[in-house]
Short mmCIF file of C-alpha atoms and ligand atoms in Angstrom, two decimals:
data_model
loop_
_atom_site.label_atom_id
_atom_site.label_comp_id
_atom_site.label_asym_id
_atom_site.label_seq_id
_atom_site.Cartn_x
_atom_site.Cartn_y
_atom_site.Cartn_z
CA UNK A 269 62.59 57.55 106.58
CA UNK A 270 65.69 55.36 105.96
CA UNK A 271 63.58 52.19 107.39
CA UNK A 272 63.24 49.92 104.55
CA UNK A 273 66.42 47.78 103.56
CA UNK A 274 67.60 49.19 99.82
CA UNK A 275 68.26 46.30 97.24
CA UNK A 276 72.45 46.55 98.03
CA UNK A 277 71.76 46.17 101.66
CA UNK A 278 69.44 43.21 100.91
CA UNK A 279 72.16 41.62 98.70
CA UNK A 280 75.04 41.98 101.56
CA UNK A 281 72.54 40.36 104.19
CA UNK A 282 73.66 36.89 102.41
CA UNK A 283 76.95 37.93 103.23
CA UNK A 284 77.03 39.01 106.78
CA UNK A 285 79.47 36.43 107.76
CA UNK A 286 82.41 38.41 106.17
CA UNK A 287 81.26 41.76 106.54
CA UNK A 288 80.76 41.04 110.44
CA UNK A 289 84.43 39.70 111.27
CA UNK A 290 85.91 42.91 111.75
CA UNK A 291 84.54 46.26 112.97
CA UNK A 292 84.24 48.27 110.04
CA UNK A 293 83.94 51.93 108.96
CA UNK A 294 81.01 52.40 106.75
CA UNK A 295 80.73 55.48 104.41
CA UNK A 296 78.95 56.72 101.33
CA UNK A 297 75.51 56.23 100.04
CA UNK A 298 74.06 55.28 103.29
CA UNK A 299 69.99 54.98 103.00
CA UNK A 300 69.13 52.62 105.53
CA UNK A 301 69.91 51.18 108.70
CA UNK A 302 72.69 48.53 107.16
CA UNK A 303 75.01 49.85 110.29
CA UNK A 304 72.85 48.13 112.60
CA UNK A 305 72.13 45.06 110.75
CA UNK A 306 75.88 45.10 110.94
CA UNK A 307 76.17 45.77 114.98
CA UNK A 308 73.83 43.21 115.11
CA UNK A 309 75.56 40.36 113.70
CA UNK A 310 79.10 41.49 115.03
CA UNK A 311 80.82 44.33 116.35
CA UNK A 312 79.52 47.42 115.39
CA UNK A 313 80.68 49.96 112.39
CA UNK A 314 82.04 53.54 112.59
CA UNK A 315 80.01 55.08 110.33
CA UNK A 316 81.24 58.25 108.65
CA UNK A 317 78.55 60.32 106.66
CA UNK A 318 78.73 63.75 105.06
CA UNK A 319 74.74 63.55 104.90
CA UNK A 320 73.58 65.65 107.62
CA UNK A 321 70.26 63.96 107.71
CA UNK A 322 71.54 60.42 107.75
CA UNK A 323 73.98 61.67 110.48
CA UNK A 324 70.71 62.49 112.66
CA UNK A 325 68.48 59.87 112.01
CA UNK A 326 71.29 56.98 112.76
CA UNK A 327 72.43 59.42 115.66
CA UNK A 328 68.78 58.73 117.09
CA UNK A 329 68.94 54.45 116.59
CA UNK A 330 71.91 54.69 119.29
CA UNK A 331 73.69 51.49 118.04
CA UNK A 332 76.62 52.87 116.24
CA UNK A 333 79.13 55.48 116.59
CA UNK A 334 78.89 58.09 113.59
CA UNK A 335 80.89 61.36 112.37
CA UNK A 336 79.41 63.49 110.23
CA UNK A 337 82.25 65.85 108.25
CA UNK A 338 84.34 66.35 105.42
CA UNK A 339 86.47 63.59 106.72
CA UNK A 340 86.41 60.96 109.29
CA UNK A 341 88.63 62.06 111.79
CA UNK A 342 88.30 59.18 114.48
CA UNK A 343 87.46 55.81 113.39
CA UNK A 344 87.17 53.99 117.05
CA UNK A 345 88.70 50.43 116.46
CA UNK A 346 87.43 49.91 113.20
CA UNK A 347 89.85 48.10 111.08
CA UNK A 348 87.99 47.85 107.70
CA UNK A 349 86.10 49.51 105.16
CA UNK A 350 82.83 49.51 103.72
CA UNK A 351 82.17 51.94 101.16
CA UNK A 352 78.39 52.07 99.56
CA UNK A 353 79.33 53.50 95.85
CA UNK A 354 77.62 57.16 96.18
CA UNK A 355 76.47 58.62 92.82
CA UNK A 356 79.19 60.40 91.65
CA UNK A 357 82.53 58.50 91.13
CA UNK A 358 84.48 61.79 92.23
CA UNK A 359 83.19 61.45 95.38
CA UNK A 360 83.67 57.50 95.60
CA UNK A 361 87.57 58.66 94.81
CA UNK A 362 87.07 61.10 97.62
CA UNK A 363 86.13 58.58 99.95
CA UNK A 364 88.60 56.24 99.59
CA UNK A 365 91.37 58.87 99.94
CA UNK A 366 89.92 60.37 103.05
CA UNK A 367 89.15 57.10 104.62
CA UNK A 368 91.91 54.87 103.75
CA UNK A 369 94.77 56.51 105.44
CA UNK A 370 93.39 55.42 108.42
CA UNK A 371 93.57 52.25 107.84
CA UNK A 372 96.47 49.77 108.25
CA UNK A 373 97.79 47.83 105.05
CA UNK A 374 96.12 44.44 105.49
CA UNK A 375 92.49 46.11 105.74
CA UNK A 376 89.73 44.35 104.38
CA UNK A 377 87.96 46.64 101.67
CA UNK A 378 84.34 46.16 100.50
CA UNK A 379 82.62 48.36 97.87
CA UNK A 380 78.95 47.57 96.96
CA UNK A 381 76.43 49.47 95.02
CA UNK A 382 73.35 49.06 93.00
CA UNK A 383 74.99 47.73 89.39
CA UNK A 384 73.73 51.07 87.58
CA UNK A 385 74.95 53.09 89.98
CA UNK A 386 78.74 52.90 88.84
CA UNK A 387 79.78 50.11 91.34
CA UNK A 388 81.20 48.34 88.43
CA UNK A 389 84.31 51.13 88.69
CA UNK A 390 85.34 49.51 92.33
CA UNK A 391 87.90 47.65 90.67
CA UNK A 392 89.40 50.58 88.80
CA UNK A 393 88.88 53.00 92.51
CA UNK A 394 90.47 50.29 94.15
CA UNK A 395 93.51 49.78 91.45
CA UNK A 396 96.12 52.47 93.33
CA UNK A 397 95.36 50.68 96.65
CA UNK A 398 94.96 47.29 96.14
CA UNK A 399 97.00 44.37 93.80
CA UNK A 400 93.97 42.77 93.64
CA UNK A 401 90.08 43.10 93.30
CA UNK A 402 87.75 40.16 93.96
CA UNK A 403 83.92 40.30 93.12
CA UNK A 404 82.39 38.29 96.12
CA UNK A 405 78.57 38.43 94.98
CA UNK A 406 76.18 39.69 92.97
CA UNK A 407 72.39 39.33 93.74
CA UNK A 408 69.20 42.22 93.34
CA UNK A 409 70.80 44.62 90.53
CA UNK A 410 73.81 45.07 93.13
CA UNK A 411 77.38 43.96 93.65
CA UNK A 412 80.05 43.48 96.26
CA UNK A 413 83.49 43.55 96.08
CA UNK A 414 86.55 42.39 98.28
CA UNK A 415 90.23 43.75 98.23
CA UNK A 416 93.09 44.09 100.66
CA UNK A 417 94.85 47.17 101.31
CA UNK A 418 98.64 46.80 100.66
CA UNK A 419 100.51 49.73 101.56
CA UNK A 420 99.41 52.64 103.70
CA UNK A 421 97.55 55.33 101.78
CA UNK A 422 98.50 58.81 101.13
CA UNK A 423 98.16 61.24 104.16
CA UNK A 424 94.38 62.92 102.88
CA UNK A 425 94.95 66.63 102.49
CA UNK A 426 91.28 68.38 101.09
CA UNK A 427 92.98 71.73 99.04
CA UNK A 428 94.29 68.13 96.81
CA UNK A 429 90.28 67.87 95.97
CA UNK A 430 89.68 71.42 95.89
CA UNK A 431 88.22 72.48 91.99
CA UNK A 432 86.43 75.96 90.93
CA UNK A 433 85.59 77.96 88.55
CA UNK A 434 85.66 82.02 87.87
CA UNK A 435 82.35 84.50 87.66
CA UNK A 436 84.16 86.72 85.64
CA UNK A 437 81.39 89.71 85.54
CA UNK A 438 81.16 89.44 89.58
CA UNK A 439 84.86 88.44 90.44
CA UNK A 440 83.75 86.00 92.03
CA UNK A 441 86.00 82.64 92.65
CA UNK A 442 83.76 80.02 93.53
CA UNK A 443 85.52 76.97 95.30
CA UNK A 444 83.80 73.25 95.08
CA UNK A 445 84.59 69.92 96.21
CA UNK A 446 83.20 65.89 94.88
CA UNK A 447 79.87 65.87 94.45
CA UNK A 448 78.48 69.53 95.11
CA UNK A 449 75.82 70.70 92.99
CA UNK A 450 77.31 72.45 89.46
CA UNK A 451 80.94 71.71 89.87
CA UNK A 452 82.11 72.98 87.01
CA UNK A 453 79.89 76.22 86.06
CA UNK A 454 77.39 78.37 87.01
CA UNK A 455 73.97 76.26 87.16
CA UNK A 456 71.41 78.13 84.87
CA UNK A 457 68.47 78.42 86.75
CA UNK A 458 71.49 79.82 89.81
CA UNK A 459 72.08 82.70 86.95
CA UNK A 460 68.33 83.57 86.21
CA UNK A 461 68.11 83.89 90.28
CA UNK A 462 70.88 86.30 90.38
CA UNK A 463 69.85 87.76 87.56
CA UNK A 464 66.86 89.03 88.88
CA UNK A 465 67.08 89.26 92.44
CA UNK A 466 66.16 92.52 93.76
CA UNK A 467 68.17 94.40 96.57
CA UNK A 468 68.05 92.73 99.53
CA UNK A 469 68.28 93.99 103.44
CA UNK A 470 68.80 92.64 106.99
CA UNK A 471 68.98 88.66 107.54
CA UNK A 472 69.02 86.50 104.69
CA UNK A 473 68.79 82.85 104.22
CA UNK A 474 70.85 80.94 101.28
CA UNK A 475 68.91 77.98 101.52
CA UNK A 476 70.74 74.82 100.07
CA UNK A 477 73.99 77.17 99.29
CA UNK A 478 76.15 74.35 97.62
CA UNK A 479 78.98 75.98 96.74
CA UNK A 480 78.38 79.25 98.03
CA UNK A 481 77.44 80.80 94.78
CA UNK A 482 74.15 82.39 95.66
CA UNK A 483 75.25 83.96 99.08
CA UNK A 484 78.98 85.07 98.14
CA UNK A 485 77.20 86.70 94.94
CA UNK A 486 74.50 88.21 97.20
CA UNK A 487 77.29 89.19 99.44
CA UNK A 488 79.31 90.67 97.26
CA UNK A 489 76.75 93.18 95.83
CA UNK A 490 75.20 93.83 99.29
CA UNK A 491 78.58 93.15 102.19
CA UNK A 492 75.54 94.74 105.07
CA UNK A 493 73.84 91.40 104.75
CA UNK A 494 73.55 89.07 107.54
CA UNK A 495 73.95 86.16 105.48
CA UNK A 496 73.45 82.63 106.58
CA UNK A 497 73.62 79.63 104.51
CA UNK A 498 72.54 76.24 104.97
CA UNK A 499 73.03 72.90 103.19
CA UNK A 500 73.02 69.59 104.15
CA UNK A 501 75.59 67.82 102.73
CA UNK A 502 79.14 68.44 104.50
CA UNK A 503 80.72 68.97 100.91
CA UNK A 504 78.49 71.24 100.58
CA UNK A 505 79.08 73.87 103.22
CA UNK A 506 83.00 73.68 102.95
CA UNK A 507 82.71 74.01 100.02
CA UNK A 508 80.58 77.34 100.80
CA UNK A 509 83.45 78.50 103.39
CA UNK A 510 86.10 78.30 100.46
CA UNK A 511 84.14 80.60 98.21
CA UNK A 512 83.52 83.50 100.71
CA UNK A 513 86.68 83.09 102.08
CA UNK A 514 88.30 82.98 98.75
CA UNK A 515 86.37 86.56 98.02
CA UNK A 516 86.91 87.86 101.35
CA UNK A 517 83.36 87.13 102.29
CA UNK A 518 82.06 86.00 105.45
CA UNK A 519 78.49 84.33 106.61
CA UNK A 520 76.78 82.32 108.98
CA UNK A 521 77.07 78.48 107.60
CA UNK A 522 76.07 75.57 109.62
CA UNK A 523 74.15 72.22 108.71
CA UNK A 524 70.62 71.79 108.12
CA UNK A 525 67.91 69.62 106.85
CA UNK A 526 65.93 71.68 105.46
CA UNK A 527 64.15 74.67 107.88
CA UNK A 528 64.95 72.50 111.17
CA UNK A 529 67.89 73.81 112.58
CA UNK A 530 67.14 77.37 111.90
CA UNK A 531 66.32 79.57 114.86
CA UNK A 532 64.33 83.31 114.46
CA UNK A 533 63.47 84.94 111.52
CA UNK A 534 64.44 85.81 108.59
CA UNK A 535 63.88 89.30 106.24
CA UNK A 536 64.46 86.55 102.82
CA UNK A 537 65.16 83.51 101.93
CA UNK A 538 66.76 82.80 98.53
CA UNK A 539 67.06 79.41 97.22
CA UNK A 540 67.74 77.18 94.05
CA UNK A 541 66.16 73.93 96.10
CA UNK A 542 66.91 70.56 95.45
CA UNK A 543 65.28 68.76 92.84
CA UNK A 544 66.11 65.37 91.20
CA UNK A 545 63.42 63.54 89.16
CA UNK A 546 62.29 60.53 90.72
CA UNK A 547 63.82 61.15 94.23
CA UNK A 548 61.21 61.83 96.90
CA UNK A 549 62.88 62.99 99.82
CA UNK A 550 64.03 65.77 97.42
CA UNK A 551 60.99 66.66 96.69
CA UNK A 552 59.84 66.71 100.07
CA UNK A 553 62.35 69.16 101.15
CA UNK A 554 61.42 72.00 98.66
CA UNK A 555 57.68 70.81 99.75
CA UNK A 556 58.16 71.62 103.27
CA UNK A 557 60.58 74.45 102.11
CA UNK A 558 57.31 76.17 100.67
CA UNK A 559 54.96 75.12 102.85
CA UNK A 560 57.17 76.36 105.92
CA UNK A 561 58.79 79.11 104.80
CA UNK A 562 56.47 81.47 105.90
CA UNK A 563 56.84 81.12 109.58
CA UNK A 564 60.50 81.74 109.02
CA UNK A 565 60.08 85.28 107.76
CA UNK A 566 59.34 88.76 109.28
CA UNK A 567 56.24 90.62 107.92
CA UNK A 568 56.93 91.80 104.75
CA UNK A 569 59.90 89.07 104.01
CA UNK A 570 59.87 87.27 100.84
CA UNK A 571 60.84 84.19 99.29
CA UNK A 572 62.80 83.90 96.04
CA UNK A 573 63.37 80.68 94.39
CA UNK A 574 64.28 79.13 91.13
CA UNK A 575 62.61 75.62 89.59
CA UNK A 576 62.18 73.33 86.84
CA UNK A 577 58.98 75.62 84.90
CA UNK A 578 57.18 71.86 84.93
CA UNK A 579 57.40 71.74 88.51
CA UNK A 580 53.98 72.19 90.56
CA UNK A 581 55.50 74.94 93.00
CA UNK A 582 53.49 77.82 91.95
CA UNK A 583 49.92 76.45 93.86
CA UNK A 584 52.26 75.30 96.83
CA UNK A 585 53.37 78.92 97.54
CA UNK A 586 49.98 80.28 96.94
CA UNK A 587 48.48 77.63 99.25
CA UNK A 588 50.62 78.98 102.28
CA UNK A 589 51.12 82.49 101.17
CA UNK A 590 48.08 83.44 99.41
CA UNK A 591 49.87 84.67 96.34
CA UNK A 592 53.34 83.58 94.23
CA UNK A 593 54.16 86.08 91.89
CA UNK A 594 56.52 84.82 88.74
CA UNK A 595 59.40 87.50 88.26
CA UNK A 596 60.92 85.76 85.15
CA UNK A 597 61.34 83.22 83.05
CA UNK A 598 63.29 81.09 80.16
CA UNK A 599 62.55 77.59 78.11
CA UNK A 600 63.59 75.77 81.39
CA UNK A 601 63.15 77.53 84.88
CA UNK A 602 61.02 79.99 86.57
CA UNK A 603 61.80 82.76 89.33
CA UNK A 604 59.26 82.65 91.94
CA UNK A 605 58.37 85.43 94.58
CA UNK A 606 56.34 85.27 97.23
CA UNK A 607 56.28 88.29 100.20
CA UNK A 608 54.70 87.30 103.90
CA UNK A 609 52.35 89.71 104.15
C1 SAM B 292 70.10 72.69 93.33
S1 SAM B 292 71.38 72.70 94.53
C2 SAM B 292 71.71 74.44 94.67
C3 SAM B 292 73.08 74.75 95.16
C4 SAM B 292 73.47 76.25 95.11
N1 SAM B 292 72.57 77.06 95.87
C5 SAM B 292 73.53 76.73 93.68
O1 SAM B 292 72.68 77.51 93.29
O2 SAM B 292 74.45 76.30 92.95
C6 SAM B 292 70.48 72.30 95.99
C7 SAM B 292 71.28 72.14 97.27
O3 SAM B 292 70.38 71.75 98.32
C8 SAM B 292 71.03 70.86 99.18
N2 SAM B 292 70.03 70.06 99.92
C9 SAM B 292 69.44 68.90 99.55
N3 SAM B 292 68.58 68.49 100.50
C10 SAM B 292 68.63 69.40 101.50
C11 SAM B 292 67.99 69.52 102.75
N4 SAM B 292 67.12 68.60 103.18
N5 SAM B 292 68.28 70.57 103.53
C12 SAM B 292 69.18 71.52 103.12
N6 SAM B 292 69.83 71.45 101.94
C13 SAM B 292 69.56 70.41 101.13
C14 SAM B 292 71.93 70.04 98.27
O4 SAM B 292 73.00 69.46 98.99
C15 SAM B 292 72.38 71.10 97.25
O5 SAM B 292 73.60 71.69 97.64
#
């Protein structure tokens, strides 16, 4: 899954020599095995991921020691950082702050990242850490750069990064942190779900909760549910404990990729499943989402999603459960239903 090198990890191959004198910690958009081309041409990185799958797969190659949180809490003897620009800039900025306090000043700092994926902003991310930014190369579409840390950073404190928004008709306060899906607002196809979901009993599934918004609105309505939501970004499902805690809610919430760490069965499963254009293992989730969900129910359970109306999800569900029924509709999305029977 992460086997092949990506472009930025081809581009700091050529500069190994660097990037190997200290042990580093390595954090952000981690998509291949660049830790252990690291371990093996020095000592090995710390590698701190809030990517629950990464976490496992790297867990599994057994070269390098990795936390997977909110925040790197231990960082072993690593005395540098490598951070891979991840696709939001917030979160870059999140990164730095959580990761750099454990640092002493003097730290080598590398950022690299694919040139259209914002790496262009490490000297500007670096700026209230560093006097000065150095580009060391530039090769495949990507960039590295090199910077010393000169003072000790700011102790991290997370409520600093903490951001939400209202739901004003459900009194809802929904808490988010860098990079969770829909920051800001309520995503639209989210509203057409909750718009039209139908009273719910027993053990439910928010599958991909982000911030919470689906099962603290389900909650709300319905406070019998067993709720349990999944997610597998670490962002993610903090950012999931704010909101029901904020609204005096409380669930199940634990990491997951995808259906795999779920044990038993289920009465529904409710989800607004990840979709990004052009990204496959995204796809592949909400493909074995469908595909899989079924064995995950009790007779008579259903599945409720929302998705893009282009998407081809409608002859998925019907391939495993015989029937998807569609409960509404706008311009963009689709509600889709689909009962084990
Ligand atoms: C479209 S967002 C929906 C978030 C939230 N439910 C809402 O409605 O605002 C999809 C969520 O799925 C999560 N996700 C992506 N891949 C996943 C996987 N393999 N397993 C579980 N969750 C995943 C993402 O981190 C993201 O939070």
């Amino acid at each position: 899954m992460f086997e092949a090198l990506t472009p930025v990890s081809e581009m700091l191959a050529r500069n190994l020599d660097v990037l190997s004198e200290q042990p580093l910690l390595v954090c952000g958009l981690l998509e291949d095995n660049l830790p252990g081309m690291l371990a093996q041409a020095g000592p090995a990185p710390h590698i701190f991921t809030t990517d629950f799958r990464y976490y496992q797969w790297q867990k599994n190659q057994g070269q390098c020691a990795i936390e997977f949180g909110v925040c790197p809490e231990k960082i072993e003897d690593a005395t540098g950082l490598l951070l891979l620009m991840p696709k939001a800039k917030a979160e870059a900025e999140y990164l730095l702050a959580a990761c750099l306090p454990l640092l002493s000043p003097g730290a080598q700092l590398f950022m690299a990242g694919d040139n259209k994926g914002g790496v262009k902003s490490a000297p500007k991310l670096l700026a209230p850490y560093c006097e000065q930014v150095n580009k060391l190369d530039s090769a495949r579409r990507a960039s590295l750069y090199q910077a010393e840390l000169m003072r000790p950073a700011p102790i991290f404190k997370l409520d600093e990064w903490l951001s939400g928004y209202q739901l004003e008709q459900e009194q809802l306060k929904i808490c988010t942190l860098p990079g969770v899906f829909s920051a800001g607002h309520l995503d639209s196809g989210s509203r057409l779900l909750l718009e039209n979901i139908t009273q719910l009993q027993g053990r439910v599934l928010d599958f991909g909760c982000g911030a919470g918004v689906i099962g603290a609105h389900l909650l709300k309505r319905q406070p019998e549910l067993e709720l349990e939501c999944i997610d597998i970004s670490a962002l993610a499902l903090e950012a999931t404990r704010l909101t029901l805690a904020a609204n005096g809610l409380s669930a199940n919430i634990y990491a997951s990729d995808g259906l795999n760490q779920l044990s038993g069965t289920f009465n529904h499963i409710v989800a607004n499943p990840p979709f990004h254009a052009g990204l496959k293992t995204f796809f592949h989730t909400t493909e074995s989402l469908l595909s899989s969900a079924k064995h995950y129910l009790v007779s008579g359970g259903s599945l409720t999603l929302v998705a893009n109306a282009f998407l081809p999800y409608p002859e998925l569900i019907e391939k495993s459960f015989g029937h998807c029924e569609t409960i509404a509709a706008n311009g963009k999305f689709k509600i889709y239903r689909a009962v084990n029977r």
